[in-house]
Amino acid sequence: MHLSMPNRRDFLRCLPLAGSAASVIPFAYAAAAHAADLRKRGKACILLWMQGGPSQFETFSPLVGHKNGGGTKAIATGVPGMRFAEHWPAVAKVADRMAVIRSMTSKEGSHPRATYLLHTGYLPNPSVRHPTLGSIVASELAAGEGGETADLPPVVRIGTRRRPDSGAGLLGMRWDPYELREATSSPANTSPQVPAERHLRRLDLMERLGSGFAGSLPQEAADHASLYRRATRMILSPAMKAFDLEAEPAEIRREYGEGEFAAGCLLARRLVESGVSFVEVVMDGWDTHQDNFKKVPELAAQVDRPFAALVRDLERRGMLDDTLVIWMGEFGRTPQVNPRGGRDHFPRSFNAALAGGGVAGGAVVGKTDKAGVEVTDRPVTVPDLFATFCASLGIDGAKENMSSSGRPIKLVDGGTAVQELFS
Amino acid sequence: MNSTTRHRLRLAAVALLAGWATAASAATPVPPACDDATFLRRASLDLVGRQPSPAEIEAFLADPNPGKREAAIERLLADPAWATTWARYFRDVILYRRSDERAIAMARPLEAFLAGHLARDAAWDAIARDMITAKGVPSQSGETAIIMAQMGETSDIAAEVSRVFTGVQIQCAQCHDHFTDRWKRRQFHEFAAFFPRIAITRGDGDGLDRFEVVSYDREPRKARIKNPDNPRRGDLEHEMPDLDDPSLPGTVMKPRFFLGSAALPLGTPDKERRKTAARLVTSNDNPWFARAIVNRIWAELVGDGFYDGIDDLGPDREPRSPEQLDELCRRFVSADHDLRALVRVVMATPAYQSVARSRADAGRPLGEASCPQRLRADQLFTQVLTALGVDEAAVGGRGERRAGGMRGELFSPRGGFNQVFGYDPGLPRDEIVGSIPQALLLMNSQPLAQAIDGERRFTLLGRLLAELPDDRELADELHLRTLARHATPAEIGVCLDHVRDTGDRSEAFEDIFWALVNSAEFIHRK
């Protein structure tokens, strides 16, 4: 912990815009862009979160020739033997860059608890605030780069309605997900209310008026100054342009398609490109207790095209090898179709899909029995899955953090990475 | 003898009279007392959740009465805002540990329940009893909040009852014997056995109104709840799972309190179980009931508790100053667990009234001198509105919220502010740091920008610019309203320089107002 309070000049020097002359802006912007460029070569992760529990049978584990398949047809992908449900024609075309785990298994069948589990790798426990995957990834990746992060917040969550976990938890608020309710409107309180020059004058004034406080409580003052510096760096950063989807060429926007989820996927790529380490894009509505066979095609229609576009787009930009894309929800759905044409919660066997981040394309891991009930081959637990994420991103999952009650908490609760995915 | 020395001696005397100073603390020098303005802001934020008004500050500073600090504490304790302020605090204690996000909708009923108690006799044992034995429709019965926050999960309710009311984190022993403390796995599950018959039924309707917390004492509950993934949920007795094979039936546990020996027989109805649990937890034979709340209140008011964790106590932890802790507990118990009495004693101590020492200051005597705290979200929200002269009702206050609505809770102005600035009071305070959205909200939000607009006649600043033509007076007035103290000559100088350099009086004072609302001093209670 350092006790030094930067003096006024240092404070301004740390900002992208030093002094008041507008001509300084391009230079400072160039410096920030350079930082973003450095980060781009690092690793990153994008989580496509299917809130509600997507049906494995109507996604990437179709069950043809059994009544539990519900009549959903399977389509071929570019990979021999790897078949997806008919609702995923676009993703089927990038199957050779993807891996599917068809043998996910857990015991947790309630939405909040399973959502927490699949976000943190742990079950909720009132005495420990487990960090969410994004915070783990961002803090560990930053640690590998001397603690430095880009101008934008290191973890961003798009489309969230309710908090699925305890955020950064014991890692501290710096790693908390920065939450955006939707990708298509600009993030809260980031449009400057006054010209940049006046904003910097105000910060300068704030610091001068705060010198008495800083004299008696230097650490509190230094932390505050550092926070305001980061927030100012963010809103004055050229990287803020990442939030402006209109700036993206029309043909790429077309490739991602229409809708909030598509916008979220495009924004995720733009953010990762600007140095953000982890982006979660939420697609709600997968809790198909009724009318599963009507709802899933509608949901898939919103996810299929942007998911495929994201994988291709990252690949074209040479970012796919370093960016792990995860598609998953909190559990799967019952093999048996209920009387309302729906499928209920089913954690015993479900699926997840991965792309990029060094994951071998075209890999299929695990199997269930013919009825889609029991995992019969290569069960993958939630800790195994989290260990796999860590392996992909070069993170040591065995690293321990201390909880507030002094209890050591591993990044990942045991588990073994699915090595077959990295052959 | 100067006034500070005189004040210190008087405080020491008050402490002595209160039976406070012990042989141990007599050896430690009494920490220097903070100045009157700092005291009044501290006490106002702590007791009524806002900074004092300029008029209150002037009156307090001018008051020659040596007992004015005690008088101020009495006046603030009698203010109705005392109940709201602490109800919101305990709401956070309970709801930040919710396992189900929907339980945020318990915020309002829980506040109402707690404020009701706090406004009456503020008896902590009655609050505990009501919460442990709670039943009913959650929107009407805020006392069901612990049960709702854990969605009726037996083990989680046990863990929370223990944490909130005894400060013992017994759930660390849920899966294995506690690593560092004496608690055995069996003891956790025996305690959980007080709660397996709590059920939450779900009817038709919206929000919280569709739920009801009930006792479930009759078979065949098991058959009613079909959940293949949780086969034991719904049993009438609590079982300790078999760790080697969780699919096997566990060991049926008799309800027994880990701090005593009395056990209830299997088959005891829910009402009896919970009444017994409430009696055992709040009993004067259980020293941890008083210690937990005394430690909590001391930690909140002074900055550090007697124990390192605010709710992680127990017989295997060594308190700092055990004699002082025992003395406070004795007084609290003899005052019939009256939280007002406890707060009054703590605030009379030299530790509470001392000059703040930074948390980062390694030489700081833990728990013996005041430590600056970041304001809780509710305090900060009220402070911002008060400073800007904005009425909460005018920004869409609580009246607009639908009963039991989760969205209403999250998206009311106060609820939205709490989403950004709130923190779990159970966390170590050095973990609570500012976030980017917090800084952005204060420095760059449109409503705030409008509220400090000096060009508008209806804003506070617009009015003050017209009323106070003297720049010194205006600069001082803004300091009083935001930081609850007069500006120093140096600060007046900085402000006058800024007015001169800017060349536009209105613009310059907008900047000054902005700088004060965004200052580190504003967001801290020092």
Coordinates of C-alpha atoms in Angstrom, one line a residue, chain A residues 22-370:
Chain A
A22 CA -7.1 21.2 -27.4
S23 CA -4.0 20.4 -29.5
V24 CA -2.8 18.1 -26.7
I25 CA -5.7 15.7 -27.3
P26 CA -4.4 13.8 -30.3
F27 CA -1.1 13.1 -28.6
A28 CA -2.8 11.8 -25.5
Y29 CA -5.3 9.8 -27.6
A30 CA -2.5 8.2 -29.4
A31 CA -0.9 7.1 -26.2
A32 CA -4.1 5.6 -25.0
A33 CA -4.7 3.8 -28.3
H34 CA -1.2 2.3 -28.0
A35 CA -2.2 0.9 -24.6
A36 CA -5.3 -0.7 -26.1
D37 CA -3.2 -2.1 -28.8
L38 CA -0.9 -3.8 -26.3
R39 CA -3.9 -5.3 -24.6
K40 CA -5.2 -6.6 -27.8
R41 CA -2.4 -9.1 -28.0
G42 CA -3.3 -10.5 -24.6
K43 CA -6.0 -13.0 -23.9
A44 CA -9.7 -12.3 -23.4
C45 CA -12.9 -14.1 -22.9
I46 CA -16.5 -13.6 -24.1
L47 CA -19.3 -15.4 -22.3
L48 CA -22.6 -15.8 -24.2
W49 CA -24.9 -16.5 -21.2
M50 CA -28.2 -18.3 -21.9
Q51 CA -30.3 -17.3 -18.9
G52 CA -33.0 -19.8 -17.9
G53 CA -31.3 -23.0 -19.0
P54 CA -31.2 -23.8 -22.7
S55 CA -32.5 -27.1 -23.9
Q56 CA -29.5 -29.3 -24.9
F57 CA -31.7 -31.2 -27.3
E58 CA -32.7 -28.1 -29.3
T59 CA -29.2 -26.7 -29.4
F60 CA -26.0 -28.7 -29.8
S61 CA -27.0 -32.1 -28.6
P62 CA -30.0 -33.2 -30.8
L63 CA -31.5 -36.6 -30.0
V64 CA -32.7 -38.0 -33.2
G65 CA -34.7 -41.3 -33.3
H66 CA -35.9 -41.2 -29.7
K67 CA -39.1 -39.7 -28.4
N68 CA -37.2 -37.5 -26.0
G69 CA -35.8 -35.7 -29.0
G70 CA -39.2 -34.1 -29.3
G71 CA -39.1 -34.3 -33.1
T72 CA -36.3 -31.7 -33.4
K73 CA -34.3 -32.4 -36.5
A74 CA -30.5 -32.5 -36.7
I75 CA -28.4 -30.8 -39.3
A76 CA -25.0 -31.6 -40.5
T77 CA -22.1 -29.2 -39.7
G78 CA -18.8 -28.9 -41.5
V79 CA -17.4 -31.5 -39.2
P80 CA -18.3 -35.1 -39.9
G81 CA -20.3 -36.7 -37.2
M82 CA -20.9 -33.4 -35.4
R83 CA -24.6 -32.6 -35.8
F84 CA -26.5 -29.7 -34.3
A85 CA -30.3 -29.0 -33.9
E86 CA -31.9 -27.6 -37.0
H87 CA -32.2 -24.1 -35.4
W88 CA -28.5 -23.4 -35.7
P89 CA -27.6 -23.2 -39.4
A90 CA -25.1 -20.4 -39.0
V91 CA -23.3 -21.8 -36.1
A92 CA -23.2 -25.2 -37.9
K93 CA -21.0 -23.4 -40.5
V94 CA -18.4 -22.5 -38.0
A95 CA -18.5 -25.9 -36.2
D96 CA -14.9 -26.6 -37.2
R97 CA -13.8 -23.7 -34.9
M98 CA -16.0 -24.9 -32.1
A99 CA -16.1 -27.6 -29.4
V100 CA -19.2 -29.0 -27.8
I101 CA -19.3 -30.6 -24.4
R102 CA -22.4 -32.9 -24.3
S103 CA -21.7 -34.4 -20.9
M104 CA -22.0 -31.4 -18.5
T105 CA -23.4 -32.6 -15.2
S106 CA -24.4 -30.8 -11.9
K107 CA -26.8 -31.2 -9.1
E108 CA -28.2 -27.7 -8.9
G109 CA -31.7 -27.3 -10.4
S110 CA -32.8 -23.9 -9.0
H111 CA -32.2 -20.8 -11.2
P112 CA -30.4 -18.5 -8.8
R113 CA -28.2 -21.2 -7.3
A114 CA -27.3 -22.8 -10.6
T115 CA -26.7 -19.4 -12.2
Y116 CA -24.3 -18.5 -9.3
L117 CA -22.7 -21.9 -9.7
L118 CA -22.1 -21.6 -13.4
H119 CA -20.8 -18.0 -12.9
T120 CA -18.4 -18.6 -10.1
G121 CA -17.8 -22.4 -10.0
Y122 CA -19.1 -22.5 -6.5
L123 CA -22.5 -22.8 -4.8
P124 CA -23.7 -19.7 -2.9
N125 CA -22.5 -19.5 0.7
P126 CA -23.5 -16.6 2.9
S127 CA -20.0 -16.3 4.3
V128 CA -18.0 -16.2 1.1
R129 CA -18.4 -13.9 -1.9
H130 CA -17.0 -16.0 -4.7
P131 CA -15.7 -13.9 -7.6
T132 CA -17.5 -14.3 -10.9
L133 CA -15.6 -15.8 -13.8
G134 CA -15.2 -12.4 -15.5
S135 CA -13.5 -10.9 -12.4
I136 CA -11.2 -13.9 -12.0
V137 CA -10.2 -13.7 -15.7
A138 CA -9.7 -10.0 -15.7
S139 CA -7.7 -9.8 -12.5
E140 CA -5.5 -12.8 -13.4
L141 CA -4.9 -11.5 -16.9
A142 CA -4.0 -8.1 -15.5
A143 CA -1.7 -9.6 -13.0
G144 CA 0.2 -11.1 -15.9
E145 CA 0.6 -7.6 -17.3
G146 CA 1.8 -5.9 -14.1
G147 CA -1.6 -5.0 -12.9
E148 CA -2.3 -2.7 -15.9
T149 CA -5.7 -2.5 -17.5
A150 CA -6.9 -0.6 -20.5
D151 CA -8.9 2.7 -20.4
L152 CA -12.2 0.8 -20.3
P153 CA -13.4 -1.3 -17.3
P154 CA -11.8 -4.7 -17.5
V155 CA -15.1 -6.7 -17.0
V156 CA -18.3 -5.7 -18.8
R157 CA -21.7 -7.4 -18.6
I158 CA -24.3 -6.6 -21.3
G159 CA -28.0 -7.2 -21.1
T160 CA -28.2 -8.1 -17.5
R161 CA -31.5 -7.6 -15.6
R162 CA -30.4 -9.0 -12.3
R163 CA -27.1 -9.7 -10.7
P164 CA -26.4 -13.5 -11.1
D165 CA -23.6 -13.7 -8.6
S166 CA -21.6 -11.6 -6.1
G167 CA -19.7 -9.7 -8.8
A168 CA -16.0 -9.5 -8.1
G169 CA -16.7 -10.7 -4.6
L170 CA -13.5 -11.1 -2.5
L171 CA -11.3 -9.8 -5.4
G172 CA -12.6 -6.3 -4.7
M173 CA -14.7 -3.7 -6.5
R174 CA -12.1 -2.8 -9.0
W175 CA -12.9 -6.1 -10.8
D176 CA -16.6 -5.8 -10.5
P177 CA -18.5 -6.2 -13.8
Y178 CA -19.4 -2.9 -15.4
E179 CA -23.0 -3.5 -16.2
L180 CA -24.9 -2.3 -19.3
R181 CA -28.6 -2.9 -19.5
E182 CA -28.4 -2.9 -23.3
A183 CA -25.8 -2.7 -26.0
T184 CA -27.6 -0.1 -28.0
S185 CA -27.6 2.8 -25.6
S186 CA -24.5 4.5 -24.3
P187 CA -23.4 3.5 -20.8
A188 CA -24.7 5.5 -17.9
N189 CA -23.1 8.8 -17.0
T190 CA -20.3 8.6 -19.6
S191 CA -21.3 11.5 -21.9
P192 CA -19.4 14.5 -20.6
Q193 CA -21.7 17.0 -19.0
V194 CA -19.2 19.8 -19.5
P195 CA -16.3 20.2 -22.0
A196 CA -13.2 18.1 -21.3
E197 CA -11.2 21.1 -20.5
R198 CA -13.7 22.3 -17.9
H199 CA -13.9 18.8 -16.4
L200 CA -10.1 18.7 -15.9
R201 CA -10.3 22.2 -14.3
R202 CA -12.9 20.9 -11.9
L203 CA -10.7 17.9 -11.0
D204 CA -7.8 20.3 -10.4
L205 CA -10.0 22.4 -8.2
M206 CA -11.3 19.3 -6.4
E207 CA -7.8 18.4 -5.6
R208 CA -6.8 21.8 -4.4
L209 CA -9.8 22.1 -2.1
G210 CA -9.1 18.5 -0.9
S211 CA -5.6 19.2 0.3
G212 CA -6.6 19.6 3.9
F213 CA -8.4 16.3 3.9
A214 CA -5.4 14.7 2.1
G215 CA -3.1 16.1 4.8
S216 CA -4.9 14.2 7.5
L217 CA -6.1 11.1 5.6
P218 CA -3.6 10.6 2.8
Q219 CA -4.5 7.1 1.8
E220 CA -8.2 7.8 1.5
A221 CA -7.4 10.8 -0.6
A222 CA -5.0 8.9 -2.8
D223 CA -7.5 6.1 -3.4
H224 CA -10.1 8.7 -4.3
A225 CA -7.8 10.5 -6.7
S226 CA -6.9 7.2 -8.3
L227 CA -10.5 6.3 -8.9
Y228 CA -11.4 9.7 -10.4
R229 CA -8.3 9.4 -12.6
R230 CA -9.5 6.0 -13.9
A231 CA -13.1 7.2 -14.4
T232 CA -11.9 10.3 -16.2
R233 CA -9.4 8.3 -18.3
M234 CA -12.4 6.1 -19.3
I235 CA -14.8 8.8 -20.4
L236 CA -12.2 10.9 -22.2
S237 CA -10.6 7.8 -23.8
P238 CA -10.8 7.3 -27.5
A239 CA -11.6 3.7 -26.6
M240 CA -15.1 4.9 -25.6
K241 CA -15.8 4.8 -29.3
A242 CA -16.1 1.1 -28.9
F243 CA -19.6 1.6 -27.4
D244 CA -20.7 3.3 -30.6
L245 CA -22.0 0.5 -32.8
E246 CA -22.9 2.9 -35.5
A247 CA -19.2 3.3 -36.2
E248 CA -19.0 -0.3 -37.3
P249 CA -19.1 -0.9 -41.1
A250 CA -22.6 -1.8 -42.4
E251 CA -21.6 -5.2 -43.8
I252 CA -20.2 -6.3 -40.5
R253 CA -23.3 -5.1 -38.6
R254 CA -25.4 -7.0 -41.2
E255 CA -23.3 -10.1 -40.6
Y256 CA -24.2 -10.0 -36.9
G257 CA -27.8 -9.5 -37.6
E258 CA -30.6 -7.7 -35.8
G259 CA -31.6 -7.5 -32.2
E260 CA -30.2 -6.7 -28.8
F261 CA -28.2 -10.0 -28.5
A262 CA -26.6 -9.4 -31.9
A263 CA -25.7 -5.8 -30.8
G264 CA -24.3 -7.3 -27.6
C265 CA -22.1 -9.7 -29.5
L266 CA -20.8 -7.0 -31.8
L267 CA -20.2 -4.7 -28.8
A268 CA -18.3 -7.6 -27.1
R269 CA -15.9 -7.8 -30.0
R270 CA -15.4 -4.1 -30.1
L271 CA -14.7 -4.0 -26.3
V272 CA -12.3 -6.9 -26.4
E273 CA -10.5 -5.1 -29.2
S274 CA -10.3 -2.0 -27.0
G275 CA -8.6 -3.9 -24.2
V276 CA -11.5 -5.2 -22.1
S277 CA -10.6 -8.7 -20.8
F278 CA -14.0 -10.2 -20.2
V279 CA -17.4 -9.5 -21.7
E280 CA -20.6 -11.3 -20.8
V281 CA -23.6 -11.0 -23.2
V282 CA -26.9 -12.2 -21.7
M283 CA -29.7 -13.7 -23.6
D284 CA -32.7 -14.3 -21.4
G285 CA -35.8 -16.5 -22.0
W286 CA -34.5 -20.1 -22.1
D287 CA -36.7 -21.2 -19.2
T288 CA -39.0 -23.1 -21.6
H289 CA -41.4 -24.9 -19.2
Q290 CA -44.1 -24.4 -21.9
D291 CA -44.1 -24.3 -25.7
N292 CA -40.4 -25.3 -25.8
F293 CA -40.7 -26.2 -29.5
K294 CA -42.1 -22.8 -30.4
K295 CA -39.9 -20.7 -28.1
V296 CA -36.5 -22.3 -28.8
P297 CA -36.5 -21.6 -32.6
E298 CA -37.3 -18.0 -31.8
L299 CA -34.5 -17.7 -29.3
A300 CA -32.1 -19.6 -31.5
A301 CA -32.9 -17.2 -34.3
Q302 CA -31.6 -14.4 -32.2
V303 CA -28.5 -16.2 -31.1
D304 CA -27.4 -18.3 -34.1
R305 CA -26.3 -15.6 -36.5
P306 CA -24.5 -13.3 -34.0
F307 CA -22.7 -16.2 -32.4
A308 CA -21.4 -17.4 -35.7
A309 CA -20.6 -13.9 -36.8
L310 CA -18.6 -13.3 -33.6
V311 CA -16.5 -16.4 -34.2
R312 CA -15.8 -15.5 -37.8
D313 CA -15.1 -11.8 -37.0
L314 CA -12.7 -12.7 -34.2
E315 CA -10.9 -15.1 -36.6
R316 CA -10.6 -12.6 -39.4
R317 CA -9.0 -10.1 -37.0
G318 CA -6.6 -12.7 -35.7
M319 CA -8.1 -12.5 -32.3
L320 CA -9.8 -15.9 -32.1
D321 CA -6.8 -17.9 -30.8
D322 CA -6.5 -15.5 -27.8
T323 CA -10.2 -15.1 -27.2
L324 CA -12.2 -17.8 -25.6
V325 CA -15.9 -17.7 -26.5
I326 CA -18.2 -19.6 -24.1
W327 CA -21.8 -20.5 -24.8
M328 CA -23.7 -21.9 -21.8
G329 CA -26.6 -21.5 -19.4
E330 CA -27.2 -22.6 -15.8
F331 CA -28.5 -26.2 -16.6
G332 CA -30.2 -28.2 -19.3
R333 CA -33.8 -29.3 -19.7
T334 CA -35.6 -32.6 -19.1
P335 CA -35.4 -35.2 -21.8
Q336 CA -39.1 -36.0 -21.3
V337 CA -41.4 -33.4 -22.8
N338 CA -44.0 -32.3 -20.3
P339 CA -47.8 -32.1 -21.0
R340 CA -47.4 -28.4 -21.8
G341 CA -45.0 -29.0 -24.6
G342 CA -42.2 -27.8 -22.4
R343 CA -39.1 -29.1 -20.8
D344 CA -38.3 -28.6 -17.1
H345 CA -35.0 -28.0 -15.3
F346 CA -32.4 -30.7 -15.7
P347 CA -28.9 -30.3 -14.3
R348 CA -28.0 -34.0 -14.5
S349 CA -26.9 -33.8 -18.1
F350 CA -26.6 -30.7 -20.3
N351 CA -24.2 -29.0 -22.7
A352 CA -21.9 -26.1 -23.3
A353 CA -20.0 -24.9 -26.4
L354 CA -16.6 -23.3 -26.7
A355 CA -14.8 -21.6 -29.5
G356 CA -11.3 -20.0 -29.8
G357 CA -8.9 -19.6 -27.0
G358 CA -6.8 -22.6 -28.2
V359 CA -9.8 -24.9 -28.1
A360 CA -9.6 -27.6 -30.8
G361 CA -12.2 -27.0 -33.5
G362 CA -14.7 -29.7 -34.2
A363 CA -14.2 -31.5 -30.9
V364 CA -17.2 -33.2 -29.3
V365 CA -16.7 -34.2 -25.7
G366 CA -18.9 -36.8 -23.8
K367 CA -22.1 -38.6 -24.5
T368 CA -25.4 -39.4 -22.8
D369 CA -27.5 -42.5 -23.1
K370 CA -29.9 -42.8 -26.0

